[in-house]
Each structure stands twice: as C-alpha cells, then as structure tokens.
mmCIF file with all atom_site columns, C-alpha atoms in Angstrom:
data_model
loop_
_atom_site.group_PDB
_atom_site.id
_atom_site.type_symbol
_atom_site.label_atom_id
_atom_site.label_alt_id
_atom_site.label_comp_id
_atom_site.label_asym_id
_atom_site.label_entity_id
_atom_site.label_seq_id
_atom_site.pdbx_PDB_ins_code
_atom_site.Cartn_x
_atom_site.Cartn_y
_atom_site.Cartn_z
_atom_site.occupancy
_atom_site.B_iso_or_equiv
_atom_site.pdbx_formal_charge
_atom_site.auth_seq_id
_atom_site.auth_comp_id
_atom_site.auth_asym_id
_atom_site.auth_atom_id
_atom_site.pdbx_PDB_model_num
ATOM 1  C CA . UNK A 1 1  ? 17.171 1.173   -18.438 1.00 0.00 ? 211 UNK A CA 1
ATOM 2  C CA . UNK A 1 2  ? 14.862 -1.709  -17.634 1.00 0.00 ? 212 UNK A CA 1
ATOM 3  C CA . UNK A 1 3  ? 14.891 -2.908  -14.025 1.00 0.00 ? 213 UNK A CA 1
ATOM 4  C CA . UNK A 1 4  ? 13.917 -6.378  -12.926 1.00 0.00 ? 214 UNK A CA 1
ATOM 5  C CA . UNK A 1 5  ? 12.854 -7.543  -9.489  1.00 0.00 ? 215 UNK A CA 1
ATOM 6  C CA . UNK A 1 6  ? 13.624 -11.076 -8.357  1.00 0.00 ? 216 UNK A CA 1
ATOM 7  C CA . UNK A 1 7  ? 11.963 -12.221 -5.139  1.00 0.00 ? 217 UNK A CA 1
ATOM 8  C CA . UNK A 1 8  ? 12.971 -15.317 -3.200  1.00 0.00 ? 218 UNK A CA 1
ATOM 9  C CA . UNK A 1 9  ? 10.340 -16.247 -0.642  1.00 0.00 ? 219 UNK A CA 1
ATOM 10 C CA . UNK A 1 10 ? 8.867  -19.267 1.086   1.00 0.00 ? 220 UNK A CA 1
ATOM 11 C CA . UNK A 1 11 ? 6.947  -19.472 4.354   1.00 0.00 ? 221 UNK A CA 1
ATOM 12 C CA . UNK A 1 12 ? 8.697  -22.672 5.377   1.00 0.00 ? 222 UNK A CA 1
ATOM 13 C CA . UNK A 1 13 ? 12.049 -22.323 7.097   1.00 0.00 ? 223 UNK A CA 1
ATOM 14 C CA . UNK A 1 14 ? 15.141 -24.274 6.133   1.00 0.00 ? 224 UNK A CA 1
ATOM 15 C CA . UNK A 1 15 ? 14.525 -24.370 2.390   1.00 0.00 ? 225 UNK A CA 1
ATOM 16 C CA . UNK A 1 16 ? 17.638 -22.478 1.290   1.00 0.00 ? 226 UNK A CA 1
ATOM 17 C CA . UNK A 1 17 ? 16.275 -18.970 0.727   1.00 0.00 ? 227 UNK A CA 1
ATOM 18 C CA . UNK A 1 18 ? 19.295 -17.210 2.218   1.00 0.00 ? 228 UNK A CA 1
ATOM 19 C CA . UNK A 1 19 ? 21.799 -19.440 0.445   1.00 0.00 ? 229 UNK A CA 1
ATOM 20 C CA . UNK A 1 20 ? 19.950 -19.003 -2.858  1.00 0.00 ? 230 UNK A CA 1
ATOM 21 C CA . UNK A 1 21 ? 19.848 -15.225 -2.389  1.00 0.00 ? 231 UNK A CA 1
ATOM 22 C CA . UNK A 1 22 ? 23.570 -14.994 -1.614  1.00 0.00 ? 232 UNK A CA 1
ATOM 23 C CA . UNK A 1 23 ? 24.624 -17.209 -4.509  1.00 0.00 ? 233 UNK A CA 1
ATOM 24 C CA . UNK A 1 24 ? 22.254 -15.607 -7.036  1.00 0.00 ? 234 UNK A CA 1
ATOM 25 C CA . UNK A 1 25 ? 23.349 -12.126 -5.970  1.00 0.00 ? 235 UNK A CA 1
ATOM 26 C CA . UNK A 1 26 ? 27.012 -13.068 -6.294  1.00 0.00 ? 236 UNK A CA 1
ATOM 27 C CA . UNK A 1 27 ? 26.429 -14.517 -9.764  1.00 0.00 ? 237 UNK A CA 1
ATOM 28 C CA . UNK A 1 28 ? 24.568 -11.411 -10.941 1.00 0.00 ? 238 UNK A CA 1
ATOM 29 C CA . UNK A 1 29 ? 27.251 -9.107  -9.520  1.00 0.00 ? 239 UNK A CA 1
ATOM 30 C CA . UNK A 1 30 ? 29.906 -11.170 -11.298 1.00 0.00 ? 240 UNK A CA 1
ATOM 31 C CA . UNK A 1 31 ? 28.014 -10.604 -14.566 1.00 0.00 ? 241 UNK A CA 1
ATOM 32 C CA . UNK A 1 32 ? 28.103 -6.839  -13.975 1.00 0.00 ? 242 UNK A CA 1
ATOM 33 C CA . UNK A 1 33 ? 24.622 -6.285  -12.569 1.00 0.00 ? 243 UNK A CA 1
ATOM 34 C CA . UNK A 1 34 ? 23.955 -4.044  -9.599  1.00 0.00 ? 244 UNK A CA 1
ATOM 35 C CA . UNK A 1 35 ? 22.191 -5.938  -6.819  1.00 0.00 ? 245 UNK A CA 1
ATOM 36 C CA . UNK A 1 36 ? 20.238 -4.772  -3.792  1.00 0.00 ? 246 UNK A CA 1
ATOM 37 C CA . UNK A 1 37 ? 19.385 -7.605  -1.389  1.00 0.00 ? 247 UNK A CA 1
ATOM 38 C CA . UNK A 1 38 ? 16.878 -6.671  1.314   1.00 0.00 ? 248 UNK A CA 1
ATOM 39 C CA . UNK A 1 39 ? 16.830 -8.873  4.405   1.00 0.00 ? 249 UNK A CA 1
ATOM 40 C CA . UNK A 1 40 ? 13.243 -9.119  5.660   1.00 0.00 ? 250 UNK A CA 1
ATOM 41 C CA . UNK A 1 41 ? 13.976 -12.150 7.845   1.00 0.00 ? 251 UNK A CA 1
ATOM 42 C CA . UNK A 1 42 ? 13.490 -11.398 11.559  1.00 0.00 ? 252 UNK A CA 1
ATOM 43 C CA . UNK A 1 43 ? 16.549 -13.581 12.235  1.00 0.00 ? 253 UNK A CA 1
ATOM 44 C CA . UNK A 1 44 ? 18.661 -11.391 9.901   1.00 0.00 ? 254 UNK A CA 1
ATOM 45 C CA . UNK A 1 45 ? 20.491 -14.377 8.387   1.00 0.00 ? 255 UNK A CA 1
ATOM 46 C CA . UNK A 1 46 ? 21.278 -12.607 5.115   1.00 0.00 ? 256 UNK A CA 1
ATOM 47 C CA . UNK A 1 47 ? 22.662 -9.597  6.974   1.00 0.00 ? 257 UNK A CA 1
ATOM 48 C CA . UNK A 1 48 ? 24.887 -11.794 9.122   1.00 0.00 ? 258 UNK A CA 1
ATOM 49 C CA . UNK A 1 49 ? 26.032 -13.923 6.177   1.00 0.00 ? 259 UNK A CA 1
ATOM 50 C CA . UNK A 1 50 ? 27.000 -10.873 4.105   1.00 0.00 ? 260 UNK A CA 1
ATOM 51 C CA . UNK A 1 51 ? 28.481 -9.074  7.123   1.00 0.00 ? 261 UNK A CA 1
ATOM 52 C CA . UNK A 1 52 ? 26.028 -6.192  6.689   1.00 0.00 ? 262 UNK A CA 1
ATOM 53 C CA . UNK A 1 53 ? 25.317 -6.478  10.417  1.00 0.00 ? 263 UNK A CA 1
ATOM 54 C CA . UNK A 1 54 ? 28.552 -4.588  11.128  1.00 0.00 ? 264 UNK A CA 1
ATOM 55 C CA . UNK A 1 55 ? 26.609 -1.394  10.435  1.00 0.00 ? 265 UNK A CA 1
ATOM 56 C CA . UNK A 1 56 ? 24.686 -1.670  13.698  1.00 0.00 ? 266 UNK A CA 1
ATOM 57 C CA . UNK A 1 57 ? 24.057 2.062   14.113  1.00 0.00 ? 267 UNK A CA 1
ATOM 58 C CA . UNK A 1 58 ? 22.145 2.295   10.850  1.00 0.00 ? 268 UNK A CA 1
ATOM 59 C CA . UNK A 1 59 ? 18.340 2.051   10.588  1.00 0.00 ? 269 UNK A CA 1
ATOM 60 C CA . UNK A 1 60 ? 17.015 -1.269  9.346   1.00 0.00 ? 270 UNK A CA 1
ATOM 61 C CA . UNK A 1 61 ? 13.933 -2.376  7.419   1.00 0.00 ? 271 UNK A CA 1
ATOM 62 C CA . UNK A 1 62 ? 11.900 -2.738  10.634  1.00 0.00 ? 272 UNK A CA 1
ATOM 63 C CA . UNK A 1 63 ? 12.563 0.932   11.484  1.00 0.00 ? 273 UNK A CA 1
ATOM 64 C CA . UNK A 1 64 ? 11.308 1.910   8.025   1.00 0.00 ? 274 UNK A CA 1
ATOM 65 C CA . UNK A 1 65 ? 8.166  -0.267  8.186   1.00 0.00 ? 275 UNK A CA 1
ATOM 66 C CA . UNK A 1 66 ? 7.313  1.043   11.671  1.00 0.00 ? 276 UNK A CA 1
ATOM 67 C CA . UNK A 1 67 ? 7.693  4.648   10.441  1.00 0.00 ? 277 UNK A CA 1
ATOM 68 C CA . UNK A 1 68 ? 10.696 5.324   12.661  1.00 0.00 ? 278 UNK A CA 1
ATOM 69 C CA . UNK A 1 69 ? 12.918 6.249   9.696   1.00 0.00 ? 279 UNK A CA 1
#
C-alpha cells in the first residue's frame, strides 16, 4: 500500500496551520483514510484542539527527540 505524507508548516504564527491540519485530517478520515497528526508546536495547539492533551501521563514528541523515550 502506498503511503503519502502531507506536511503543513510555516514559520509565521497565526496563519491557520492548526485549523488547516484539523480540517484536512477530518476530511481524510471521513473519506476512509487513516491519519496520524503529529503536534510539533511548543504551544501544543493541535493537541489541545483535538483533546489529545487528556493523555498527560504519556510521553510526547519532545521526550522522543530528547532521547527520553
């Protein structure tokens, strides 16, 4: 099965990256695709918006990058 990677990035804040990610993910899920959204934002806006922050005892991307996980 072919896998595709879609990246949404921009150095400037306030340009709609989180909103675009949420809406695009929802649309792809609705079409039957499996979606993994990785929140690399230090403010964790995607995690908060998708309620993924409720898993507070789990390691996050920072733990992985720093070699703690």
